[in-house]
Structures are given as structure tokens and as C-alpha cells.
Amino acid sequence: MSPSPFLPLQDSNPQIKFFKKGTILQNKGEVHLKAFYIKKGLVRSYTIDSKGKQHVFMFAPEEWIIGDIEAYQYEHPTELFIDCLEDTELIKLKIDHLDQDQLNHEQLKKNLRLLGRRVGLLQRRVLMLMSATASERYALFLKDYPLLPNRIPQYMIASYLGITPEVLSKIRSQKT
Amino acid sequence: MSPSPFLPLQDSNPQIKFFKKGTILQNKGEVHLKAFYIKKGLVRSYTIDSKGKQHVFMFAPEEWIIGDIEAYQYEHPTELFIDCLEDTELIKLKIDHLDQDQLNHEQLKKNLRLLGRRVGLLQRRVLMLMSATASERYALFLKDYPLLPNRIPQYMIASYLGITPEVLSKIRSQKT
DNA sequence: TAAACTTCTTAATTTAGATCAATGCATCTC
DNA sequence: GAGATGCATTGATCTAAATTAAGAAGTTTA
């Protein structure tokens, strides 16, 4: 797993919430968005395209933050669903905690580093999607996230990589 | 064009530099990275993959900032080349101006918004690369960047969209 | 203005990966 | 413990887009 992000703003009294596997935390079309800091468990965000197909945008295991920064920044309803892949403990954050006035200097700098890393991750993902073959994509995924494959169904990994589950299955069988 | 970013840190005495079309501003493998604020002209970043093929990562016209945040954040040599597509006036920025200590509260908040928008742009790009057909990609590009097509050779637009110039040519001829 | 590059277009061929379909296993659950 | 549901595997097609190739315009340069 890549170097983990961190909590951008400690609520004075952060409330940990519990959710069962399968719970939907955010639906497409919602406007007043939250972000979620994952204490324990595994969460994912995804879109559903015009043909009804799911595309995994990201996975968030322990210590990650997940939310829709795009919708927040550009002020429109979210395209992303967010749901729990495992029983999960998390802290709800207001997404505008990123740049709120009351934040102090240190907290703002933390958030900058957090966002910088996210930009970096996305840059690598874009370049991968533009140039890598199916098996190169899987190899990169294993390198970046060595621990996740055991916790995530393969068809979701395939979706994250932009390939079909059938192709991923074939790649894995060839690798033996 | 999407809402434009802005200068994250005004140097007390910013030095405008001039470069001719074709000038390379950054080479793959460089370590002490700059970012560039474009006053006038057009600049692009791209990678070259193992088969020698170019992939355009982004275009930066007037008022945009371009650099390699990924390499900066993860502290490794850059994968990105940066060059001028037009004669260009720009201001060189230290890339660590993003989160440097001497920045005041307002400047940090500006930088947060800047990075937030970049995350948003990249999120949309990832989802596009995962789900859109060649002609859907071109349609999205025209919507997001209505002014750029006249300034950029088509084979570079194709590269940005992750398709071949031949396919883009066919799409454009059908659209008439 | 001739030669040399660039860029775009068009068409024929190939291919990686998608789609479709059938089967085998686990796990739930009633 | 019988049926249902969810997921992985395998193989047979299909297809969108890549590759290859060649020529037409347009631009630079010398």
C-alpha cells in the first residue's frame, strides 16, 4: 500500500460510526457531501455508466480517506456511489474541512500534502490507463497494493483496472 | 476551458522568461523540479512508454500551472517531459512553494483550492478513460476545452484522449 | 522555388480485449 | 441439506480500435 494519508482535521470529538458490509454511504446525485476516514474495514467508490456498467474509482482501506472531491470543488451533485466492502468503522468528516477558515497553519499544510499525494496517485492511474496492457495493469496493481487482492473480489479489481473479469482471470492463470 | 487556476505564490519579484516553440523545459529523469505558470502560449507534458510511444498527460494554456506533482510528492525522478507547443512566456516556480513554511494562511488556502481542482480534473479523466468510447472522449474534450482544438495538432489531442490519430480523424469526418 | 518536414486522411489488415455462454464451486439461507 | 445466489473459470465468437501503409496538403527552410 502507498504511504497512507492521515486525518485532515481532528474533530474535537470525533464520532466513530459502524456500518455493515454492503451499506451504501453515498448515492449518486447527493449534494451535501461528506468524506469518510476509515478506521477499520474497506470501502469503495464507483460510478454506473449509461449502459449500467460499474466502474470502481477507488478503494479505501484502513487510514484512507474517501469522498468526492470533484463534486465538492466544482459544486455539482456527485456521480459516485460509496459502499462498504467489509464491516467498517469510520469517522464522518465535513468535506469542506479541507480548506475551512478555522484550520490552523499546520492543518492546512497537512491537507496540502494529503491532496498532493492524491494528485500523484491519480496521475499514475491516468498514465496507466493510457498506456498499459491488461497484464501490465495487473502487475502495477500488485506492486502498489500488495495487500488488497486478498480482500477484494477479482471482478472489482478488474473494474478498477479498466478490464473485464474474464481477462483478469486468464492473466492470473497464465502467470502460474 | 475549465475555471482557471491561479498563481500559488507571487514571488516578490517574479521573473518572466521567454521560450520558443519546441523548447524542452523538463526532461524525464530530472530531480530538482520546477513548476511553470504560463503567462502566454501553450505548454504540454507527456511520457514516452517502453515502446517509444508518446502519451500526453496535460496541456497548459494561459494562466495554467504545469509541473510534476507526482514526482515531487513521492520524491523520485520525473517521468514527464515538458515542452512548448507555442512561443511561450512563463514564470518558473519552485514546486515546493505549494506547502512551504513562509506561506501565509490565504496562500495556503489558495493552493488547496488549486490542488482540489486538479484532483477533480483527474478524477473525471480517469472515469473517462475507463468507460468512454473514442467518440465520447472527443465529445467530452470539446466540452471541457472548447478553445484548445484550434491550437493543438490533432494527433496530440488523440494522444491526450488515449486514442490513435487515425480514429480521431474518422470521428471528425463522420461528425459533419 | 525546390526540397524536406509535418500533419491529416483514407483504406486494408490485424489484434487485444469485450461479449456471450456454459460450468463448477463456494457460501448463504430457509 | 436442497435450493439459491455470488464469484471464478474456460472457451467460442465478435468488435472497436490499433497497426500498417500510402498519398495529399500544408508549412518551413535553405
CSV table of C-alpha atoms in Angstrom, one decimal, chain B residues 30-167:
chain,number,residue,atom,x,y,z
B,30,GLU,CA,15.3,15.2,-13.7
B,31,VAL,CA,15.1,15.6,-9.9
B,32,HIS,CA,15.1,19.2,-8.8
B,33,LEU,CA,11.7,20.0,-10.3
B,34,LYS,CA,10.1,23.3,-11.2
B,35,ALA,CA,6.6,24.2,-11.9
B,36,PHE,CA,5.7,26.7,-14.6
B,37,TYR,CA,3.0,29.3,-14.6
B,38,ILE,CA,2.0,30.1,-18.2
B,39,LYS,CA,1.5,33.8,-18.9
B,40,LYS,CA,1.1,33.4,-22.6
B,41,GLY,CA,1.5,30.5,-25.0
B,42,LEU,CA,0.9,26.8,-24.7
B,43,VAL,CA,2.9,24.1,-22.9
B,44,ARG,CA,2.4,20.3,-22.6
B,45,SER,CA,3.6,17.4,-20.5
B,46,TYR,CA,3.9,13.9,-21.8
B,47,THR,CA,5.6,10.5,-21.2
B,48,ILE,CA,7.3,8.1,-23.6
B,49,ASP,CA,6.4,4.5,-22.9
B,50,SER,CA,8.6,1.4,-23.3
B,51,LYS,CA,7.6,1.1,-27.0
B,52,GLY,CA,8.6,4.7,-27.7
B,53,LYS,CA,5.1,6.0,-27.9
B,54,GLN,CA,4.2,9.4,-26.5
B,55,HIS,CA,1.2,9.9,-24.2
B,56,VAL,CA,0.1,13.5,-23.5
B,57,PHE,CA,-0.6,14.0,-19.8
B,58,MET,CA,-1.8,17.6,-19.9
B,59,PHE,CA,-2.0,20.8,-21.8
B,60,ALA,CA,-1.4,24.2,-20.1
B,61,PRO,CA,-2.5,27.3,-21.9
B,62,GLU,CA,-2.6,30.8,-20.4
B,63,GLU,CA,-3.0,31.0,-16.6
B,64,TRP,CA,-2.4,27.4,-16.0
B,65,ILE,CA,0.3,25.8,-13.9
B,66,ILE,CA,2.2,22.7,-15.1
B,67,GLY,CA,4.7,20.5,-13.3
B,68,ASP,CA,5.1,17.0,-11.9
B,69,ILE,CA,3.3,16.9,-8.6
B,70,GLU,CA,3.6,13.1,-8.5
B,71,ALA,CA,7.4,13.1,-8.7
B,72,TYR,CA,7.6,15.9,-6.2
B,73,GLN,CA,5.3,14.3,-3.6
B,74,TYR,CA,6.8,10.8,-3.9
B,75,GLU,CA,10.3,12.1,-4.2
B,76,HIS,CA,11.5,10.3,-7.3
B,77,PRO,CA,12.8,11.5,-10.7
B,78,THR,CA,10.1,12.7,-13.0
B,79,GLU,CA,8.7,10.5,-15.8
B,80,LEU,CA,7.3,13.6,-17.6
B,81,PHE,CA,8.8,15.7,-20.4
B,82,ILE,CA,7.5,19.2,-20.7
B,83,ASP,CA,7.8,21.3,-23.8
B,84,CYS,CA,6.4,24.4,-25.5
B,85,LEU,CA,3.8,23.9,-28.3
B,86,GLU,CA,3.9,27.7,-29.0
B,87,ASP,CA,6.2,30.5,-28.2
B,88,THR,CA,5.7,30.9,-24.5
B,89,GLU,CA,6.1,33.4,-21.7
B,90,LEU,CA,6.2,31.8,-18.3
B,91,ILE,CA,7.2,32.2,-14.7
B,92,LYS,CA,9.3,29.5,-13.1
B,93,LEU,CA,8.1,28.4,-9.6
B,94,LYS,CA,9.7,26.3,-7.1
B,95,ILE,CA,7.4,23.4,-6.8
B,96,ASP,CA,7.7,23.3,-3.1
B,97,HIS,CA,6.1,26.7,-2.9
B,98,LEU,CA,2.9,24.6,-2.6
B,99,ASP,CA,3.4,23.9,1.1
B,100,GLN,CA,6.3,26.0,2.2
B,101,ASP,CA,6.5,27.4,5.7
B,102,GLN,CA,6.7,31.0,4.7
B,103,LEU,CA,3.3,30.9,3.0
B,104,ASN,CA,0.5,32.7,4.8
B,105,HIS,CA,-2.9,31.4,5.6
B,106,GLU,CA,-4.5,32.9,2.5
B,107,GLN,CA,-1.9,31.5,0.2
B,108,LEU,CA,-2.2,28.0,1.6
B,109,LYS,CA,-5.9,28.1,1.1
B,110,LYS,CA,-5.4,29.2,-2.5
B,111,ASN,CA,-3.1,26.3,-3.1
B,112,LEU,CA,-5.6,23.9,-1.5
B,113,ARG,CA,-8.3,25.1,-3.9
B,114,LEU,CA,-5.8,24.8,-6.8
B,115,LEU,CA,-4.9,21.2,-5.9
B,116,GLY,CA,-8.6,20.3,-5.3
B,117,ARG,CA,-9.5,21.4,-8.8
B,118,ARG,CA,-6.6,19.4,-10.2
B,119,VAL,CA,-7.9,16.3,-8.3
B,120,GLY,CA,-11.3,17.0,-9.8
B,121,LEU,CA,-10.0,17.2,-13.3
B,122,LEU,CA,-8.0,14.0,-12.9
B,123,GLN,CA,-11.0,12.1,-11.4
B,124,ARG,CA,-13.1,13.0,-14.5
B,125,ARG,CA,-10.2,11.9,-16.8
B,126,VAL,CA,-9.9,8.6,-15.0
B,127,LEU,CA,-13.6,7.9,-15.3
B,128,MET,CA,-13.5,8.9,-19.0
B,129,LEU,CA,-10.6,6.6,-19.7
B,130,MET,CA,-12.3,3.7,-18.0
B,131,SER,CA,-15.7,4.0,-19.6
B,132,ALA,CA,-15.9,6.2,-22.7
B,133,THR,CA,-15.7,5.2,-26.4
B,134,ALA,CA,-13.4,7.1,-28.8
B,135,SER,CA,-16.2,9.4,-29.9
B,136,GLU,CA,-17.5,10.0,-26.4
B,137,ARG,CA,-14.0,11.0,-25.4
B,138,TYR,CA,-13.7,13.5,-28.2
B,139,ALA,CA,-17.1,15.0,-27.3
B,140,LEU,CA,-16.0,15.4,-23.7
B,141,PHE,CA,-12.8,17.1,-24.7
B,142,LEU,CA,-14.7,19.6,-26.9
B,143,LYS,CA,-17.0,20.4,-24.0
B,144,ASP,CA,-14.2,20.8,-21.5
B,145,TYR,CA,-11.8,22.7,-23.7
B,146,PRO,CA,-13.7,24.4,-26.5
B,147,LEU,CA,-10.8,26.7,-27.3
B,148,LEU,CA,-7.9,24.3,-27.5
B,149,PRO,CA,-8.7,22.2,-30.6
B,150,ASN,CA,-7.6,25.1,-32.9
B,151,ARG,CA,-4.3,25.4,-31.2
B,152,ILE,CA,-3.2,21.8,-30.9
B,153,PRO,CA,-2.4,19.3,-33.6
B,154,GLN,CA,-4.9,16.5,-33.8
B,155,TYR,CA,-2.5,13.8,-33.1
B,156,MET,CA,-1.7,15.3,-29.8
B,157,ILE,CA,-5.4,15.6,-28.9
B,158,ALA,CA,-5.8,11.9,-29.8
B,159,SER,CA,-2.9,11.1,-27.6
B,160,TYR,CA,-4.4,13.0,-24.7
B,161,LEU,CA,-7.6,11.1,-25.1
B,162,GLY,CA,-5.9,7.7,-25.3
B,163,ILE,CA,-6.9,7.0,-28.9
B,164,THR,CA,-5.0,7.0,-32.2
B,165,PRO,CA,-4.9,9.9,-34.6
B,166,GLU,CA,-6.5,7.8,-37.3
B,167,VAL,CA,-9.5,7.0,-35.2
